[in-house]
Short mmCIF file of N, CA and C in Angstrom, two decimals:
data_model
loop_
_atom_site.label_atom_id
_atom_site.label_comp_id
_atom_site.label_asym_id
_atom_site.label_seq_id
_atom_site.Cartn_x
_atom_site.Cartn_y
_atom_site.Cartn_z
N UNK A 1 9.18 -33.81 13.36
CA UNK A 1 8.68 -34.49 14.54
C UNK A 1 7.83 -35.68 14.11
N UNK A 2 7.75 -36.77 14.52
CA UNK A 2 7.23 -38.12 14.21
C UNK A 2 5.92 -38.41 14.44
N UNK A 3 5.06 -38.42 14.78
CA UNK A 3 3.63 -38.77 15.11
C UNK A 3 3.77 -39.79 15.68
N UNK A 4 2.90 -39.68 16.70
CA UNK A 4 2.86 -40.47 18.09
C UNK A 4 1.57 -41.41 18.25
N UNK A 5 1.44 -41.99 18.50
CA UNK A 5 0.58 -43.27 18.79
C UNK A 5 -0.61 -42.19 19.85
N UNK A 6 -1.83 -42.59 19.21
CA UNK A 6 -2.88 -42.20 20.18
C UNK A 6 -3.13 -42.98 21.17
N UNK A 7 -3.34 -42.69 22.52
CA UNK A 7 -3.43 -43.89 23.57
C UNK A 7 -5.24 -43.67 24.26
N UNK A 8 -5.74 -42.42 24.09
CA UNK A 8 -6.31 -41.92 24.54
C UNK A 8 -7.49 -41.35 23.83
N UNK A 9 -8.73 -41.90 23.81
CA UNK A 9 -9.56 -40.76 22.95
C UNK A 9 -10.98 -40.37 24.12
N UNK A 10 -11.53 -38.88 24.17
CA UNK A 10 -12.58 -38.60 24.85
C UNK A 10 -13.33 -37.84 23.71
N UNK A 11 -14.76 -38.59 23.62
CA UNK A 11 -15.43 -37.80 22.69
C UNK A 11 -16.63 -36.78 23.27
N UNK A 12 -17.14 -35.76 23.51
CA UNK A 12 -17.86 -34.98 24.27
C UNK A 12 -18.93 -34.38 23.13
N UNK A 13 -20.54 -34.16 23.80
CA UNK A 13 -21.63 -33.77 22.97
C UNK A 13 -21.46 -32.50 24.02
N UNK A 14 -22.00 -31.61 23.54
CA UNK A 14 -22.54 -30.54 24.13
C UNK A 14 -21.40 -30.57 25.45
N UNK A 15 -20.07 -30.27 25.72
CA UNK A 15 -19.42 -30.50 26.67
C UNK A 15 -19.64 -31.78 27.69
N UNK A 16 -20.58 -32.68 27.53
CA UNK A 16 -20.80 -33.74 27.99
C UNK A 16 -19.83 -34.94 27.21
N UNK A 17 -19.01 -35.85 28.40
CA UNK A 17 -18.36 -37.17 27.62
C UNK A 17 -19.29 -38.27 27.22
N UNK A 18 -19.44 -38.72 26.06
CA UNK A 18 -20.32 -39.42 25.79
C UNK A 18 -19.31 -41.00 25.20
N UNK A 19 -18.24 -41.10 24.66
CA UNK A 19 -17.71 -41.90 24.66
C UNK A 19 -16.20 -42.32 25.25
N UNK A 20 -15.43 -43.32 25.21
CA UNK A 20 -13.72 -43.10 25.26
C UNK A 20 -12.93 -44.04 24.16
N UNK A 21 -14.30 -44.53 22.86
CA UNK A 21 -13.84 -45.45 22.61
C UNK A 21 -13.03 -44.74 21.54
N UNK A 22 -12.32 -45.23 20.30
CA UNK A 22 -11.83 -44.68 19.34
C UNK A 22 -12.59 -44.04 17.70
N UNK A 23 -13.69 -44.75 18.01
CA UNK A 23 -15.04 -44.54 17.01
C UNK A 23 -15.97 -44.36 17.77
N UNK A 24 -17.35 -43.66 17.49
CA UNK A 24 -18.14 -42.86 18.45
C UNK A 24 -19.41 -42.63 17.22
N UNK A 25 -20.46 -43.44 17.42
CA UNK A 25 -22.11 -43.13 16.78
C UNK A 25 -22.88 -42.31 17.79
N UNK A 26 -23.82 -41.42 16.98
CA UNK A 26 -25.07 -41.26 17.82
C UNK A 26 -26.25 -40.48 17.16
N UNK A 27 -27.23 -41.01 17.81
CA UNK A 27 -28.42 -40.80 16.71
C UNK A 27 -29.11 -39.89 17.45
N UNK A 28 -29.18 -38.55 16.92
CA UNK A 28 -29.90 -37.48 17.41
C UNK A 28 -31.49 -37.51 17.46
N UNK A 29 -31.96 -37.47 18.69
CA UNK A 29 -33.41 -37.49 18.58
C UNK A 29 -34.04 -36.50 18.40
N UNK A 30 -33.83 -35.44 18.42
CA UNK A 30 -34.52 -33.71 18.12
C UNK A 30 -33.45 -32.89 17.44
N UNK A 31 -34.47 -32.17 16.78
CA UNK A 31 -33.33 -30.86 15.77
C UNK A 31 -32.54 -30.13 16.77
N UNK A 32 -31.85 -29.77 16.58
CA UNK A 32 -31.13 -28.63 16.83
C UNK A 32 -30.03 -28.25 16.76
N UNK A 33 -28.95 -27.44 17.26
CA UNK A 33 -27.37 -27.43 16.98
C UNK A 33 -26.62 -28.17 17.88
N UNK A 34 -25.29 -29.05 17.89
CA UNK A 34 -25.00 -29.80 18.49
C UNK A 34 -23.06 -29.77 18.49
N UNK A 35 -22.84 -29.43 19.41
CA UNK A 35 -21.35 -29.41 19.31
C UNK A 35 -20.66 -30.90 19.64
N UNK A 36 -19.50 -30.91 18.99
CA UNK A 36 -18.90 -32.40 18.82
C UNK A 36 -17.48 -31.90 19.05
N UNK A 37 -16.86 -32.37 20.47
CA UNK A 37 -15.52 -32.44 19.91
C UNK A 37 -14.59 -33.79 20.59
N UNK A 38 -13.57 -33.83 20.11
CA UNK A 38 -12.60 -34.71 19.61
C UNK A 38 -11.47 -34.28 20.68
N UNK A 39 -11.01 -35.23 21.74
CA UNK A 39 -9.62 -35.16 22.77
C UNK A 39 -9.05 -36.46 22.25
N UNK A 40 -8.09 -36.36 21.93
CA UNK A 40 -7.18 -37.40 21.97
C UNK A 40 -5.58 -37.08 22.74
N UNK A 41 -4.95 -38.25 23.45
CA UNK A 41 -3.95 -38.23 24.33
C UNK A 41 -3.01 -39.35 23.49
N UNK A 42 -1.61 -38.55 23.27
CA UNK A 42 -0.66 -39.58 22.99
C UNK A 42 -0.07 -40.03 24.27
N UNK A 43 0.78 -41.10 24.45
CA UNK A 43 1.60 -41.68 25.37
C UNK A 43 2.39 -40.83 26.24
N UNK A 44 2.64 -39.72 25.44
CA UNK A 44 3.37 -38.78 26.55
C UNK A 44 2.73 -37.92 27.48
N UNK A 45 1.46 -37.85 27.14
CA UNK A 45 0.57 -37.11 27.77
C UNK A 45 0.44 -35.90 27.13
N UNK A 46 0.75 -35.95 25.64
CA UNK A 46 0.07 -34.65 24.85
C UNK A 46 -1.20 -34.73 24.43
N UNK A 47 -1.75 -33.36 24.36
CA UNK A 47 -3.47 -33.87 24.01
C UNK A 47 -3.92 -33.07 22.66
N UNK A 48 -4.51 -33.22 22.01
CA UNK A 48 -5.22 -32.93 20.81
C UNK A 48 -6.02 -32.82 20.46
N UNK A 49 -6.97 -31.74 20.34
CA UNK A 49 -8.38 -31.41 20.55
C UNK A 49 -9.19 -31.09 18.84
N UNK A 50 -10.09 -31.75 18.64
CA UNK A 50 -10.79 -30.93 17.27
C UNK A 50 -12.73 -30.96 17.27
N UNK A 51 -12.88 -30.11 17.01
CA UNK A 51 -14.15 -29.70 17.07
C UNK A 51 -15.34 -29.48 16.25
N UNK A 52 -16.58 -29.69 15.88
CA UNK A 52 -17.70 -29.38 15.08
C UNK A 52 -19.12 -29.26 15.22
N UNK A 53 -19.74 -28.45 15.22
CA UNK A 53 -20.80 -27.80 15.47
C UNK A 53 -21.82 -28.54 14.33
N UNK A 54 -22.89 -29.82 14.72
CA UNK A 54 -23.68 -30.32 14.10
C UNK A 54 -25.08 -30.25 14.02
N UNK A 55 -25.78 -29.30 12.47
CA UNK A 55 -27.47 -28.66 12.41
C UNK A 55 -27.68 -30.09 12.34
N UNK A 56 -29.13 -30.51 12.90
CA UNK A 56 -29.63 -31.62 13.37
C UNK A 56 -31.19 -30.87 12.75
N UNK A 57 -31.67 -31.10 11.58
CA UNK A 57 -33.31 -30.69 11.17
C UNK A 57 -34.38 -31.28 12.25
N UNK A 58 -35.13 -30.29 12.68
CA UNK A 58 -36.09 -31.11 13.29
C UNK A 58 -36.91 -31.96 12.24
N UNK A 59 -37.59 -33.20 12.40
CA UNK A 59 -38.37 -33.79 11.29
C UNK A 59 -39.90 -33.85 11.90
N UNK A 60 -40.69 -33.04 10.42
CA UNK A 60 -42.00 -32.63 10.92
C UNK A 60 -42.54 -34.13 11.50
N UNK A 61 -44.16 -33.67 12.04
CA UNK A 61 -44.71 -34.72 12.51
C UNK A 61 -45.58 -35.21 11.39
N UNK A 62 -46.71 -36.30 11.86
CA UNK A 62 -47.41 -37.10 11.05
C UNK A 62 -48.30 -36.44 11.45
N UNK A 63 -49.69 -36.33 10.56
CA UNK A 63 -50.66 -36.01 10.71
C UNK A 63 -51.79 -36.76 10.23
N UNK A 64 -52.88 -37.26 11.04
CA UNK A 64 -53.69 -38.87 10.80
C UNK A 64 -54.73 -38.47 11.72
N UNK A 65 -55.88 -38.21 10.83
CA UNK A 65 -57.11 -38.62 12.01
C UNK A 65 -58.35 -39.04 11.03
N UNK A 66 -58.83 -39.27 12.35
CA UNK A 66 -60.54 -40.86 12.05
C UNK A 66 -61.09 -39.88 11.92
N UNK A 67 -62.73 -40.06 11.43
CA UNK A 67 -64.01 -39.05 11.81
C UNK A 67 -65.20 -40.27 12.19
N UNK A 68 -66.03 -40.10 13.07
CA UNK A 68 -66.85 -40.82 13.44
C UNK A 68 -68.00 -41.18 12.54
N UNK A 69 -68.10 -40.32 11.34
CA UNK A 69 -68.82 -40.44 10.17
C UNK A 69 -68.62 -39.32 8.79
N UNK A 70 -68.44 -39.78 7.83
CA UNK A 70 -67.91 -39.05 6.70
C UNK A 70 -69.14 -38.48 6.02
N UNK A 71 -70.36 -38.88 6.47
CA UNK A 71 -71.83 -38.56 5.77
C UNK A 71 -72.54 -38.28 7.14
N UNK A 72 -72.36 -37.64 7.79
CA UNK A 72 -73.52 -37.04 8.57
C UNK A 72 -74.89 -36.27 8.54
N UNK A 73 -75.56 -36.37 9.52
CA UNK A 73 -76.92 -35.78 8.78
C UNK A 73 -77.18 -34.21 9.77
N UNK A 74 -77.50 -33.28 9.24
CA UNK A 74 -77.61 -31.94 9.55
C UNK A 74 -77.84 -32.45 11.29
N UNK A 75 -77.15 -31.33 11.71
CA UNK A 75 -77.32 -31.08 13.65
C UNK A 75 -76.80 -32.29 14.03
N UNK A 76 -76.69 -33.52 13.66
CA UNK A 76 -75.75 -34.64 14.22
C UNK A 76 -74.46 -34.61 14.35
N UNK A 77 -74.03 -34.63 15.79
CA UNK A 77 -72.50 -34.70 16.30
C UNK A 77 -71.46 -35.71 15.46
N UNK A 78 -70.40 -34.84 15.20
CA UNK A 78 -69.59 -35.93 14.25
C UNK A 78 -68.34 -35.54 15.48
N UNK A 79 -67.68 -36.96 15.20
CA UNK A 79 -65.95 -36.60 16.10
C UNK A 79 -65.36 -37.06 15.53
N UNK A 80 -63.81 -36.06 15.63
CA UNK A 80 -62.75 -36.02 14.79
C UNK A 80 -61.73 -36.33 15.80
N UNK A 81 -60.59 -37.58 15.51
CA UNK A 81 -59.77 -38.51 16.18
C UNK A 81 -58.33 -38.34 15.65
N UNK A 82 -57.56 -37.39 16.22
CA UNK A 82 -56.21 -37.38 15.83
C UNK A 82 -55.14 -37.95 16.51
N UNK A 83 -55.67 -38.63 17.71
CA UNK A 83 -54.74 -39.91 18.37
C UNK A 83 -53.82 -40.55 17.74
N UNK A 84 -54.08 -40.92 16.51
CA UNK A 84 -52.72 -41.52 15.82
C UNK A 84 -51.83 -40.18 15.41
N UNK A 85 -51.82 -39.65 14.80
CA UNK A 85 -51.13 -38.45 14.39
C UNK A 85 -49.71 -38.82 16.11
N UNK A 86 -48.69 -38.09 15.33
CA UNK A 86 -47.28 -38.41 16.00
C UNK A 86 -45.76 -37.78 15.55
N UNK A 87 -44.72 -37.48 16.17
CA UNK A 87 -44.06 -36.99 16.17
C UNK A 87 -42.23 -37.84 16.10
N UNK A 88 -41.89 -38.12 14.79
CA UNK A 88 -40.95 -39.01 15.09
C UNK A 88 -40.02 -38.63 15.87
N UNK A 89 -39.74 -37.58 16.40
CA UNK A 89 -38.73 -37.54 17.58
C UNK A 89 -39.12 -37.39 19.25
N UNK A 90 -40.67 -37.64 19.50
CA UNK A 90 -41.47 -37.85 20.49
C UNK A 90 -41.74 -36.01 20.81
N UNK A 91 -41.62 -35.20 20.25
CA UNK A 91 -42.12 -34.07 20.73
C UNK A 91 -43.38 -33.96 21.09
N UNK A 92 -43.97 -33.21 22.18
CA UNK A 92 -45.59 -33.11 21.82
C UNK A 92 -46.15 -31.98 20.59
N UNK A 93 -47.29 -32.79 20.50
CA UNK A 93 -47.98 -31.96 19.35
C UNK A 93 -49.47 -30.85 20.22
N UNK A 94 -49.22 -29.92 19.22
CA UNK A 94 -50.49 -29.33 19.29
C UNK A 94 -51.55 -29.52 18.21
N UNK A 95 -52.76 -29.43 18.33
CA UNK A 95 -53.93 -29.83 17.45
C UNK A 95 -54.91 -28.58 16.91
N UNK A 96 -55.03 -28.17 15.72
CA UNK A 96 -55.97 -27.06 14.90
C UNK A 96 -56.80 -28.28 13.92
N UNK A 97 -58.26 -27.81 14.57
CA UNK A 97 -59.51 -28.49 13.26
C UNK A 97 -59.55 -27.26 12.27
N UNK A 98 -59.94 -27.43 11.58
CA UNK A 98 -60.87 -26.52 10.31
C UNK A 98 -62.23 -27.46 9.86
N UNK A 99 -63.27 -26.83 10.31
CA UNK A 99 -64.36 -27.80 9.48
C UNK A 99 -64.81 -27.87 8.40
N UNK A 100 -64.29 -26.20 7.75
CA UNK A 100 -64.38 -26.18 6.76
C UNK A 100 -65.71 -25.32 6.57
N UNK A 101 -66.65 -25.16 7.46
CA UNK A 101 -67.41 -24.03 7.52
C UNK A 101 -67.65 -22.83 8.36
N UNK A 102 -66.39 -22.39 8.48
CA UNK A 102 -65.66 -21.58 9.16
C UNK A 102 -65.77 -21.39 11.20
N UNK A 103 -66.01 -23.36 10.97
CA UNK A 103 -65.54 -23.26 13.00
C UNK A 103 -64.26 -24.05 12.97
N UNK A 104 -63.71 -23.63 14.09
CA UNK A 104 -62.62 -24.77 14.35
C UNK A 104 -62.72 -25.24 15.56
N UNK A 105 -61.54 -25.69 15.84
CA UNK A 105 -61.30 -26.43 17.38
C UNK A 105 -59.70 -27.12 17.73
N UNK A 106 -59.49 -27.10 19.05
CA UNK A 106 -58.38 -27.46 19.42
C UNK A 106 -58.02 -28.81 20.05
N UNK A 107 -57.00 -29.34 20.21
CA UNK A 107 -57.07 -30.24 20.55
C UNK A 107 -57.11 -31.92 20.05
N UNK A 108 -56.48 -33.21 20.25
CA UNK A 108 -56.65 -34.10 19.60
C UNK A 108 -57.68 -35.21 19.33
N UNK A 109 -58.78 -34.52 19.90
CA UNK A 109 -60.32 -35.12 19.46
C UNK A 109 -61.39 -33.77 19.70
N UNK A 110 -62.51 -33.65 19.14
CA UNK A 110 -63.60 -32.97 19.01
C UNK A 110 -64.00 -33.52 18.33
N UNK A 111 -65.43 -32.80 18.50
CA UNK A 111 -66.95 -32.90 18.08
C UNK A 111 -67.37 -31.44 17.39
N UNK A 112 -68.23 -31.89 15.94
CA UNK A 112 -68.72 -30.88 15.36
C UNK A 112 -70.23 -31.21 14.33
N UNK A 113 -71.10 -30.25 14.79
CA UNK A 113 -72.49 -30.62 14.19
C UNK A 113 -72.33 -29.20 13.04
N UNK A 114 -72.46 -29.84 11.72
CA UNK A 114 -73.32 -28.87 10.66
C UNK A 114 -74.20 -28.84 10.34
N UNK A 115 -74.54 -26.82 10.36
CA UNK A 115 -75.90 -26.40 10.70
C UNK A 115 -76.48 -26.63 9.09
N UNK A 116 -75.50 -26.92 7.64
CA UNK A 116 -76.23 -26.65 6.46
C UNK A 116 -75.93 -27.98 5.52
N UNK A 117 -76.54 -28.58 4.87
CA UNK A 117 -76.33 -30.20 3.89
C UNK A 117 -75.31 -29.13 3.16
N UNK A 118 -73.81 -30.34 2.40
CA UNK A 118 -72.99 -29.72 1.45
C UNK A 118 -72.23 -30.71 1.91
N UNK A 119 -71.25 -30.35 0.82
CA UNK A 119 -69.32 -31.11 0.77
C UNK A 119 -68.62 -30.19 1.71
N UNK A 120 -68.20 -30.63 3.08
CA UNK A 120 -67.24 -30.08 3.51
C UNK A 120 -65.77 -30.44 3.65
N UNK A 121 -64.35 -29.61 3.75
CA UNK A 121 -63.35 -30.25 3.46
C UNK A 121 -62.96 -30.06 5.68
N UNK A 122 -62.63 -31.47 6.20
CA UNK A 122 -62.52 -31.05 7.66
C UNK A 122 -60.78 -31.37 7.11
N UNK A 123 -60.06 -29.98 7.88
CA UNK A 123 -58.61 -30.01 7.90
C UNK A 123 -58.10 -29.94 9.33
N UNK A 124 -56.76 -31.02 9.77
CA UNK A 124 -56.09 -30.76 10.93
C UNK A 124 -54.82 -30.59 10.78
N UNK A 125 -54.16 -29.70 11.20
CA UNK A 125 -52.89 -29.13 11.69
C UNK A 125 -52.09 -29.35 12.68
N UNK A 126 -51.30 -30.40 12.87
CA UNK A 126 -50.57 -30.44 13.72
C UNK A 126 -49.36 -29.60 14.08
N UNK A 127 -48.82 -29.42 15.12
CA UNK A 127 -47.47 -28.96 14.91
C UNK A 127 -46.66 -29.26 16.24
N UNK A 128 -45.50 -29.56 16.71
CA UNK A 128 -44.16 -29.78 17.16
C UNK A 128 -43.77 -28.84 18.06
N UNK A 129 -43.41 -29.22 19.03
CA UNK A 129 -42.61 -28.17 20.04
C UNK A 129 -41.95 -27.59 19.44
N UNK A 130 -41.38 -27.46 18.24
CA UNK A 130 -39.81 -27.48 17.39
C UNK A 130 -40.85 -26.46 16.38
N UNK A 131 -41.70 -26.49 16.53
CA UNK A 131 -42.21 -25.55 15.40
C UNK A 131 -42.79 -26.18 14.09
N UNK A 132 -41.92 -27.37 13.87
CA UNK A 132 -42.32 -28.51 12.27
C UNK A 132 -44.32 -28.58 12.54
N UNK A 133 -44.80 -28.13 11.07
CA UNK A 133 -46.16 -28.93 11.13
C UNK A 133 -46.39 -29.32 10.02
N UNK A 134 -47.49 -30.76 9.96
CA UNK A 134 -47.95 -31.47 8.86
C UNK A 134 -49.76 -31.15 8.86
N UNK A 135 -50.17 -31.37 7.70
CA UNK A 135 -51.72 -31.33 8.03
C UNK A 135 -52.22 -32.52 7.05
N UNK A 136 -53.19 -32.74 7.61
CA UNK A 136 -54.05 -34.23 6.28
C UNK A 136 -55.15 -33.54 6.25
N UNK A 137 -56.24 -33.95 5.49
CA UNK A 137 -57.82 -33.36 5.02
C UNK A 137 -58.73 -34.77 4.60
N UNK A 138 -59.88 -34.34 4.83
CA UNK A 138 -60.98 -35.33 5.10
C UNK A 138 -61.88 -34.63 4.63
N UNK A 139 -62.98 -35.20 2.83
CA UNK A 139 -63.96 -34.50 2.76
C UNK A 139 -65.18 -35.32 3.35
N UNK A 140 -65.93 -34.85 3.94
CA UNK A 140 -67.67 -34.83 4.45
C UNK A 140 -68.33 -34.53 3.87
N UNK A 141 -69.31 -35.09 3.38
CA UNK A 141 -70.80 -35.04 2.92
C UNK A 141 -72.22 -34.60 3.73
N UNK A 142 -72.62 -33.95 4.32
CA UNK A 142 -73.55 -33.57 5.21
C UNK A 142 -74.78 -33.34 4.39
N UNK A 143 -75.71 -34.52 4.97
CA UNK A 143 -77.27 -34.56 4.61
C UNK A 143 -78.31 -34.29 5.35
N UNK A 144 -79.20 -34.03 4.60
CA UNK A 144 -80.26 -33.81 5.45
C UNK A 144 -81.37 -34.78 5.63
N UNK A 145 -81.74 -34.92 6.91
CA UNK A 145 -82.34 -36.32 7.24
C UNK A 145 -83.70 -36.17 6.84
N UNK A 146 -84.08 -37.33 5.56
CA UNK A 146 -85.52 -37.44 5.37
C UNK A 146 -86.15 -39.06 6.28
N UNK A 147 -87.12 -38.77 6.91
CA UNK A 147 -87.71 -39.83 7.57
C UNK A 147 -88.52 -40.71 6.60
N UNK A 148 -87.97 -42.12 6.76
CA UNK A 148 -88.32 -42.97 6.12
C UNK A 148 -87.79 -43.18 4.61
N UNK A 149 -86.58 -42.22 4.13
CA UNK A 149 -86.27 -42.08 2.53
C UNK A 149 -85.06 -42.94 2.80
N UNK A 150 -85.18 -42.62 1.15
CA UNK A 150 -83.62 -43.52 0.97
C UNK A 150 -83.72 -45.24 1.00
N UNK A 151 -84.29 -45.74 -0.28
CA UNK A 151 -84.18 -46.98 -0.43
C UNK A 151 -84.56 -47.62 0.95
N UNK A 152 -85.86 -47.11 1.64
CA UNK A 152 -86.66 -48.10 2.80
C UNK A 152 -85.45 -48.08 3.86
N UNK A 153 -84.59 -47.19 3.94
CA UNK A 153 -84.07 -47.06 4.99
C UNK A 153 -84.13 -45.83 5.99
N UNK A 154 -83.99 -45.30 7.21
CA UNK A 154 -83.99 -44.26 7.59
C UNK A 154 -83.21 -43.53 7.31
N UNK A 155 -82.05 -43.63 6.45
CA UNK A 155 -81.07 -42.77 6.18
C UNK A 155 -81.07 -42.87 4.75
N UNK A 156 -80.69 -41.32 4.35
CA UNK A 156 -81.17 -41.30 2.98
C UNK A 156 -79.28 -41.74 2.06
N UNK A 157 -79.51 -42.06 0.96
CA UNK A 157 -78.69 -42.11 0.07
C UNK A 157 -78.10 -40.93 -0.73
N UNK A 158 -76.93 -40.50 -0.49
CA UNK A 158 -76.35 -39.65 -0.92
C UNK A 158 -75.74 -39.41 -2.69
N UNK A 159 -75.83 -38.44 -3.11
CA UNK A 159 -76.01 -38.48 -4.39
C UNK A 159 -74.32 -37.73 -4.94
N UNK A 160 -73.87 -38.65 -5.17
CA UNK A 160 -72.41 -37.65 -5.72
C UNK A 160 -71.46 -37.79 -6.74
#
């Protein structure tokens, strides 16, 4: 039997037609499994079907935040800014602090005062509707405020 001229092509995602042309791109915006199949129609009206089931990785997010001061002085409010932090396939994120002296907090900004001078490491955790998470870390210096010290300034100079 001879092979017949294709006259006809329907390309379908997820049972949805997404093209009719004869070549067919598409750029998946979220992980997941993705069925692909292939109709083609010769001239006589025969049809020809082929099929494939495409894993699509979700890709973790970014994880990026500010602190309102990296040297704070004991009982002074510090805030932590994870507004940039982001998700290249637009998922939303959820937000975990670690301050590193065993408080945390939720969410993509807070505030945190330490009760003791030391090196703390502040860690955030993002993570993805999809489950993907990234984390970044930020160390802090926390001093204790001497009045009038520190090279004639009110804030003292940190030693490290």
């Amino acid at each position: 039997r001879a092979a017949r001229a294709v006259v006809a092509f329907r390309w379908a995602l997820d049972g949805e037609t997404v093209s009719t042309e004869a070549r067919f791109a598409h750029t998946f915006r979220h992980g997941g499994q993705y069925a692909i199949e292939l109709t083609v129609l010769d001239a006589d009206g025969l049809a020809g079907r082929a099929g494939i089931v495409v894993d699509v990785e979700n890709a973790p997010p970014l994880a990026s935040f500010r602190l309102s001061d990296d040297a704070p002085w004991i009982a002074a409010p510090m805030t932590v800014d994870a507004t940039l932090s982001s998700d290249p396939e637009g998922l939303p994120l959820s937000y975990q602090w670690d301050f590193g002296d065993g408080s945390s907090a939720t969410g993509p900004t807070a505030t945190h005062a330490y009760e003791e001078e030391g090196a703390y490491l502040v860690t955030l955790v993002v993570r993805d509707a999809a489950g993907a998470e990234a984390s970044a870390s930020h160390r802090v210096i926390v001093q204790r405020h001497v009045p009038g010290g520190g090279c004639g300034g009110s804030r003292p100079v940190p030693l490290r």
